[in-house]
């Protein structure tokens, strides 16, 4: 065991802060330092020599970290408190929450002094969706706070005469000199390579980082010439350009340039060399300047804001993305894993065409079964025991099907997330916290020709130990795709792909009926799933599962293939002795060597004039730590529409696609998503949380602008009644708390627009924006699969849910429909971890039919996207009404809300009655002024408990946003 000497905050700053002052012999922190108090301790963990040493900066608590064979021990010592806690892994420390003098003590990765703070995006992400605290204002006097809603076109060109930060290295070296010799020698070795500053620039607004240059090593006059074109929806006084020095213990702020928002609102380009100011508003060094240009374009000056999606034959799709728009394909849209014939209402489209309710897993099964060359699968979880088809006599499991195909000579590759909490070593097996069954699946295919690659979510070489542990433990590979070859006619094969929210694993099989009890002895007999209950009970209820998925047939399917190939090549890169073996690259088929398989250009087989033609585009959230093929030189990032992060390049085009589609919307937005939180920079509190995705704010501003223009607009947002898990747990309560903050911000924005337009006495915020959830309640019908005996106590959530025969239908969907003409479906949730690009890896597609848009029809389009939306509403509401054809109309909004309120009352009532529809109002009360409160008499979820509005519980924030 190695004990590590720890200094308190004053001792640290006595060594590294030239600004430290002494008063009457007592050391004090610099005036601009963050001073922790006893109610909330927040300090930076500085890691040296892997995990053998840790410094925690704090004024009056000393923390010791020991590395032991069994794990880690943390001792917290003060004059009045002592505790010793055992951890199984270092990552446990990230979510530590103990009591210190009856107040929560939270250790988080935040800076104890802003001058030495790295821009960390609530999870250590060093990219654009992060948070940066500028410890000073760059202008004297008050500046106007104005809304920037549009795009910022920014060039960060060069800096001159930057300060040399060598002195910081020396002083930090003095601190580490107090450590053991082995640690000190390694740090000094690192420091000896440093000559001067390693500068980079972050561009931030409201504390949210919206752009970041790459790091240039050892330069006091760096030249970046880096371009950003970023969407903004922020109210601020200044846009900050913060110049930092990259360092192994956290970057230092050299200084900043502030551009007043009031000047930007003129629309003129602001360009020049600006002095870089320190906290005293003086140049950080004589002659230190930053050359930049910045220009603001408001949304009202953008043609897409008025013309909608797919506005003409020259429409290029979502600009600024890695994959371009692909024309001339076909898209099949699915709801739920399986749809029985006749289970949904008949729907007529333009030209009398019937909307077909396709069955997703049946089509996936058929596509795999008919593949002749390749089957490539990615998943958060891929479980070999799942049965895709459960009608008739077909009982073949997925694993057996894939083995059969591989024996036929088909190349079968599976790329699944490697859950770090599941392990199988020398016969000892742990299932893992997330129950992905990754180790089971690997073992099942071990001696077959099916190749399974369990892929951990990894940070890059240039990241700290803490960052690597955090990424590897908290974040996941979340993509769900199946890529196969299919018949193209004339003895040719083509590539088709499935993408969406459905993993090929347990608990996902469901139908639009979403039964709770009726199928427990039939199709769900071996597939009981309900993670919201602490332990499974005999007789259910199961947790129904609602999801969205799609199939792409055409050029865009080849982009899904490219994504798999880039990820496989990165994940299979050999390390150590593996380099001596044959390359894993050989696992991938070289399609250009197989004449039978047509290329992307030949795969476009539908003319744009064909009414059934689709244009589709692939989007991702992913970084260069997870794919091979991004440029090595960060200077090339812009040309490939990638964003710079710290030592990584990022594709965050899913976020770009959502923002663009919302801005283009003219009539309504319909969203189904597993999570809905973001735009924390505009909340009434916790603005520095880092949940900076723009989607909630963009929707609220779209509605507000329509109100001011006296035009109708509506947004329907479906989310789970509660996030998956135990409703009273800290993480679920924290997510619900952030969700409440998001709702409150949106409704307040809408109410403000009503007041400004003088319409607050005529309309209420819910005439424009409504949140819903799904639930089911099954009355006894004489055949009851829940009568099995169990010993569950009568007042537990399990027993109450069984007694009251009700449960939420879990919305796992990740999709959006805009104006019945454009659809996005994928794996990405509307939260920061799915949209930032440096956290969970995600994939999605956006598509439309060029012959079925408002621009081409000059009226409501009634193509496949319309049919899909109506089919979803028929599933959720249990009926189709005429007003549903105009979802933006006030009559439709109020009718749908009324139906959902009736369903909620029936769901929450003591009497057990059969629900006709599943759509429930989300159980909160929104008053006429937009205040979001608990429903009277219903502050907690029925049966399972837990505050509906959530609770602020001190846990690691990265887990919940």
XYZ file of C-alpha atoms in Angstrom, residues 587-960:
374
model
C -12.365 -9.610 -41.059
C -14.038 -6.952 -43.160
C -14.991 -7.921 -46.671
C -13.440 -5.811 -49.415
C -16.607 -5.070 -51.335
C -14.743 -3.557 -54.261
C -13.303 -7.024 -54.884
C -16.766 -8.608 -55.064
C -18.295 -7.704 -58.443
C -21.580 -9.243 -57.375
C -22.204 -6.400 -54.883
C -23.162 -3.112 -56.512
C -21.628 0.130 -55.295
C -23.302 3.160 -53.802
C -23.902 4.934 -57.112
C -25.596 1.873 -58.589
C -27.745 1.471 -55.475
C -29.748 4.620 -56.323
C -32.600 3.024 -58.222
C -35.570 5.362 -57.724
C -35.965 8.583 -59.670
C -36.777 11.739 -57.743
C -39.987 11.881 -59.770
C -41.093 8.543 -58.381
C -43.682 9.324 -55.674
C -42.231 6.571 -53.484
C -38.613 7.826 -53.698
C -36.790 8.865 -50.517
C -33.800 11.056 -49.848
C -31.906 9.996 -46.718
C -28.914 11.206 -44.719
C -26.910 9.538 -41.946
C -25.891 11.397 -38.779
C -23.711 10.423 -35.841
C -22.478 11.341 -32.390
C -18.980 9.882 -32.260
C -15.334 10.891 -31.910
C -11.991 9.780 -33.277
C -11.427 7.507 -30.282
C -14.147 5.238 -31.682
C -13.611 5.340 -35.437
C -10.726 4.972 -37.844
C -10.734 7.320 -40.797
C -10.929 10.765 -39.276
C -7.994 12.965 -40.320
C -4.841 12.836 -38.240
C -4.189 16.545 -38.670
C -6.864 18.560 -36.834
C -6.456 21.282 -39.452
C -8.357 19.012 -41.812
C -11.317 18.685 -39.453
C -13.326 21.540 -40.893
C -13.155 20.175 -44.431
C -14.764 16.929 -43.189
C -17.327 18.797 -41.061
C -15.814 17.579 -37.809
C -15.353 19.510 -34.588
C -12.190 19.753 -32.514
C -12.048 18.429 -28.982
C -9.063 17.872 -26.745
C -6.860 15.415 -28.633
C -9.905 14.218 -30.604
C -12.108 15.068 -33.566
C -15.863 14.862 -33.152
C -18.840 14.155 -35.397
C -21.878 15.674 -33.668
C -24.147 15.803 -36.702
C -27.165 14.311 -34.874
C -27.401 17.495 -32.828
C -26.937 19.547 -35.979
C -29.723 17.636 -37.732
C -32.221 18.116 -34.898
C -31.516 21.851 -34.665
C -31.798 22.305 -38.421
C -35.068 20.361 -38.648
C -36.637 22.273 -35.733
C -35.646 25.586 -37.286
C -37.139 24.510 -40.622
C -40.430 23.400 -39.052
C -43.421 25.499 -40.091
C -46.420 23.755 -38.520
C -45.669 21.166 -35.848
C -43.083 18.937 -34.232
C -43.764 15.462 -32.896
C -41.084 13.866 -30.700
C -40.805 10.485 -29.033
C -37.693 10.119 -26.916
C -36.418 8.190 -23.929
C -35.044 11.382 -22.372
C -35.751 15.063 -22.791
C -33.431 17.503 -21.049
C -31.101 20.242 -22.154
C -30.488 23.968 -22.730
C -29.432 24.334 -19.102
C -27.796 27.665 -19.942
C -31.323 29.114 -19.886
C -32.707 27.394 -16.767
C -33.678 29.377 -13.700
C -30.876 27.644 -11.755
C -27.988 25.202 -12.352
C -27.149 27.079 -15.547
C -23.574 25.844 -15.390
C -24.610 22.177 -15.352
C -23.375 21.563 -18.878
C -26.552 20.102 -20.408
C -26.070 22.509 -23.271
C -27.779 20.841 -26.231
C -30.014 23.357 -27.981
C -33.058 21.200 -28.726
C -35.422 22.284 -25.898
C -34.542 25.950 -26.383
C -34.930 25.728 -30.162
C -38.437 24.271 -29.785
C -39.420 26.948 -27.269
C -38.056 29.733 -29.473
C -39.777 28.305 -32.554
C -43.108 28.437 -30.712
C -42.376 31.916 -29.334
C -41.568 33.253 -32.790
C -44.745 31.738 -34.220
C -46.772 33.371 -31.442
C -45.245 36.751 -32.237
C -46.051 36.197 -35.921
C -49.616 35.240 -34.971
C -49.218 31.805 -36.580
C -50.227 28.423 -35.251
C -47.584 25.935 -34.169
C -47.666 22.909 -31.914
C -45.131 20.592 -30.307
C -46.071 17.142 -28.988
C -43.374 15.476 -26.879
C -43.688 11.884 -25.636
C -41.316 10.699 -22.912
C -41.420 7.809 -20.429
C -43.438 8.330 -17.282
C -40.113 7.867 -15.508
C -36.621 6.884 -16.698
C -35.909 3.177 -16.581
C -34.978 2.062 -13.097
C -36.180 2.360 -9.521
C -38.076 5.644 -9.280
C -36.829 6.525 -5.804
C -33.149 6.009 -6.654
C -30.870 9.085 -6.643
C -30.038 8.914 -10.350
C -33.683 8.658 -11.461
C -34.729 11.475 -9.145
C -31.885 13.644 -10.460
C -32.872 13.032 -14.096
C -36.494 13.900 -13.307
C -35.264 17.071 -11.624
C -33.353 18.132 -14.747
C -36.357 17.194 -16.887
C -38.551 19.458 -14.752
C -36.058 22.291 -15.179
C -36.185 21.804 -18.948
C -39.989 21.843 -19.065
C -40.132 24.927 -16.845
C -37.715 26.839 -19.072
C -39.722 26.033 -22.206
C -43.112 26.968 -20.775
C -41.749 30.224 -19.345
C -40.325 31.149 -22.748
C -43.705 30.509 -24.375
C -45.634 32.446 -21.737
C -43.287 35.405 -22.150
C -44.089 35.464 -25.885
C -47.819 35.339 -25.131
C -47.485 38.328 -22.807
C -45.403 40.280 -25.318
C -48.080 39.614 -27.958
C -50.950 40.449 -25.634
C -52.384 36.936 -25.978
C -51.976 35.674 -22.414
C -55.709 35.998 -21.738
C -56.659 34.120 -24.908
C -54.195 31.230 -24.931
C -52.145 29.256 -22.428
C -48.698 27.711 -22.972
C -50.217 24.237 -23.327
C -52.069 25.407 -26.424
C -48.646 25.134 -28.075
C -46.520 22.653 -26.119
C -47.583 19.434 -24.418
C -45.754 16.552 -22.792
C -47.215 13.050 -22.743
C -46.289 9.576 -21.572
C -47.660 6.090 -22.231
C -49.256 3.635 -19.847
C -51.431 0.542 -19.882
C -54.014 -0.909 -17.547
C -55.478 -4.365 -18.082
C -58.794 -5.338 -16.594
C -59.273 -9.009 -15.736
C -60.760 -10.924 -18.650
C -61.114 -14.377 -17.114
C -57.676 -15.481 -18.359
C -55.234 -14.116 -15.852
C -51.552 -14.937 -16.134
C -50.832 -12.987 -12.952
C -52.475 -15.410 -10.514
C -49.254 -17.192 -9.716
C -48.475 -17.114 -6.025
C -45.711 -14.945 -4.748
C -44.468 -13.850 -1.375
C -44.149 -10.153 -2.172
C -45.282 -7.832 0.604
C -48.612 -6.172 -0.117
C -47.313 -2.604 -0.062
C -44.273 -2.971 -2.297
C -44.222 -1.386 -5.776
C -44.278 -4.872 -7.282
C -47.384 -5.921 -5.373
C -49.189 -2.618 -5.911
C -48.530 -2.634 -9.662
C -49.809 -6.196 -9.848
C -52.853 -5.441 -7.726
C -53.772 -2.291 -9.669
C -52.871 -3.948 -12.987
C -51.105 -0.912 -14.403
C -47.654 0.119 -15.481
C -45.958 2.590 -17.753
C -45.204 1.677 -21.357
C -41.520 2.433 -21.573
C -40.791 4.859 -24.395
C -37.374 3.954 -25.724
C -37.944 5.765 -29.033
C -35.456 8.258 -30.436
C -37.313 10.005 -33.211
C -38.868 13.223 -34.461
C -41.403 14.046 -37.192
C -41.602 17.569 -38.606
C -44.609 18.844 -40.583
C -45.469 15.313 -41.782
C -42.630 15.614 -44.305
C -39.374 14.858 -42.460
C -38.435 12.122 -40.013
C -35.369 11.474 -37.844
C -34.916 8.021 -36.301
C -31.872 6.674 -34.544
C -30.253 5.666 -31.277
C -29.697 9.146 -29.805
C -31.599 10.436 -26.817
C -32.306 14.112 -26.265
C -29.728 14.604 -23.560
C -26.113 15.620 -23.422
C -24.532 12.189 -23.386
C -26.201 11.272 -26.690
C -25.708 14.567 -28.506
C -22.271 15.808 -27.499
C -20.276 13.315 -29.521
C -17.617 12.598 -26.877
C -19.801 10.479 -24.630
C -22.127 7.757 -25.950
C -21.633 6.798 -29.587
C -24.849 7.173 -31.588
C -26.215 6.928 -35.125
C -29.381 8.205 -36.770
C -30.906 8.924 -40.136
C -33.032 11.791 -41.420
C -35.243 11.277 -44.466
C -38.064 12.698 -46.537
C -39.937 11.983 -49.759
C -39.307 14.836 -52.238
C -42.762 14.357 -53.786
C -44.456 14.648 -50.401
C -43.335 17.944 -48.903
C -45.166 21.198 -48.282
C -43.018 22.813 -50.975
C -44.008 20.254 -53.610
C -47.673 19.919 -52.568
C -48.330 23.509 -51.449
C -50.557 21.869 -48.829
C -50.495 19.106 -46.241
C -48.328 16.240 -47.498
C -49.876 12.787 -47.190
C -46.911 10.545 -47.874
C -45.238 7.844 -45.823
C -44.120 10.235 -43.063
C -47.721 11.365 -42.564
C -48.844 7.729 -42.517
C -46.196 6.871 -39.945
C -47.196 9.691 -37.624
C -50.874 8.812 -37.929
C -50.107 5.139 -37.297
C -48.245 6.061 -34.108
C -51.146 8.217 -32.972
C -53.576 5.411 -33.723
C -51.476 3.107 -31.546
C -51.246 5.579 -28.674
C -54.727 7.083 -28.741
C -56.635 4.027 -29.914
C -58.548 5.984 -32.546
C -58.174 8.250 -35.575
C -60.043 11.540 -35.735
C -60.305 14.096 -38.521
C -58.578 16.824 -36.531
C -55.441 14.671 -36.352
C -54.769 15.627 -39.984
C -53.948 19.153 -38.808
C -51.839 18.604 -35.695
C -50.856 22.274 -35.495
C -54.480 23.398 -35.137
C -55.747 24.536 -31.766
C -58.620 22.081 -32.036
C -56.256 19.144 -32.453
C -53.986 20.246 -29.617
C -56.858 20.599 -27.193
C -58.513 17.368 -28.312
C -55.351 15.298 -27.860
C -54.675 16.900 -24.497
C -58.265 16.203 -23.393
C -58.004 12.542 -24.376
C -54.703 12.196 -22.533
C -56.157 13.787 -19.394
C -59.096 11.372 -19.461
C -56.700 8.449 -19.843
C -54.567 9.669 -16.943
C -57.568 9.879 -14.626
C -58.510 6.329 -15.601
C -54.924 5.124 -15.148
C -54.569 6.758 -11.708
C -58.041 5.788 -10.401
C -58.570 3.173 -7.716
C -60.955 1.222 -9.914
C -59.282 -1.131 -12.396
C -60.689 -0.542 -15.889
C -59.353 -1.306 -19.342
C -57.670 1.636 -21.055
C -58.822 2.215 -24.622
C -55.761 4.291 -25.454
C -52.275 4.431 -23.995
C -51.613 8.169 -24.327
C -51.481 9.848 -20.901
C -50.841 13.452 -20.059
C -47.481 13.730 -18.370
C -48.460 13.922 -14.678
C -47.569 17.540 -13.936
C -49.698 20.653 -13.680
C -48.891 23.588 -15.975
C -50.685 26.748 -14.899
C -51.696 29.562 -17.305
C -48.429 31.399 -16.590
C -46.319 28.373 -17.495
C -45.363 27.315 -13.982
C -44.826 23.550 -13.781
C -45.983 22.036 -10.502
C -47.017 18.672 -9.157
C -50.518 17.505 -9.956
C -52.856 18.123 -7.014
C -52.977 14.942 -4.963
C -50.423 13.210 -7.187
C -46.892 14.309 -6.329
C -45.562 10.750 -6.706
C -45.913 8.065 -9.361
C -48.760 5.623 -8.723
C -47.654 2.313 -7.158
C -43.898 2.771 -7.591
C -43.435 6.079 -5.731
C -40.776 8.675 -6.329
C -41.297 12.414 -6.784
C -42.618 13.164 -10.270
C -40.794 16.504 -10.332
C -37.624 14.790 -9.155
C -35.256 15.756 -6.379
C -31.872 17.394 -6.326
C -29.690 14.678 -4.864
C -25.924 15.141 -4.820
C -24.540 12.478 -7.158
C -22.111 12.558 -10.057
C -23.704 14.776 -12.703
C -22.274 12.912 -15.686
C -24.595 10.005 -14.976
C -27.752 12.072 -15.287
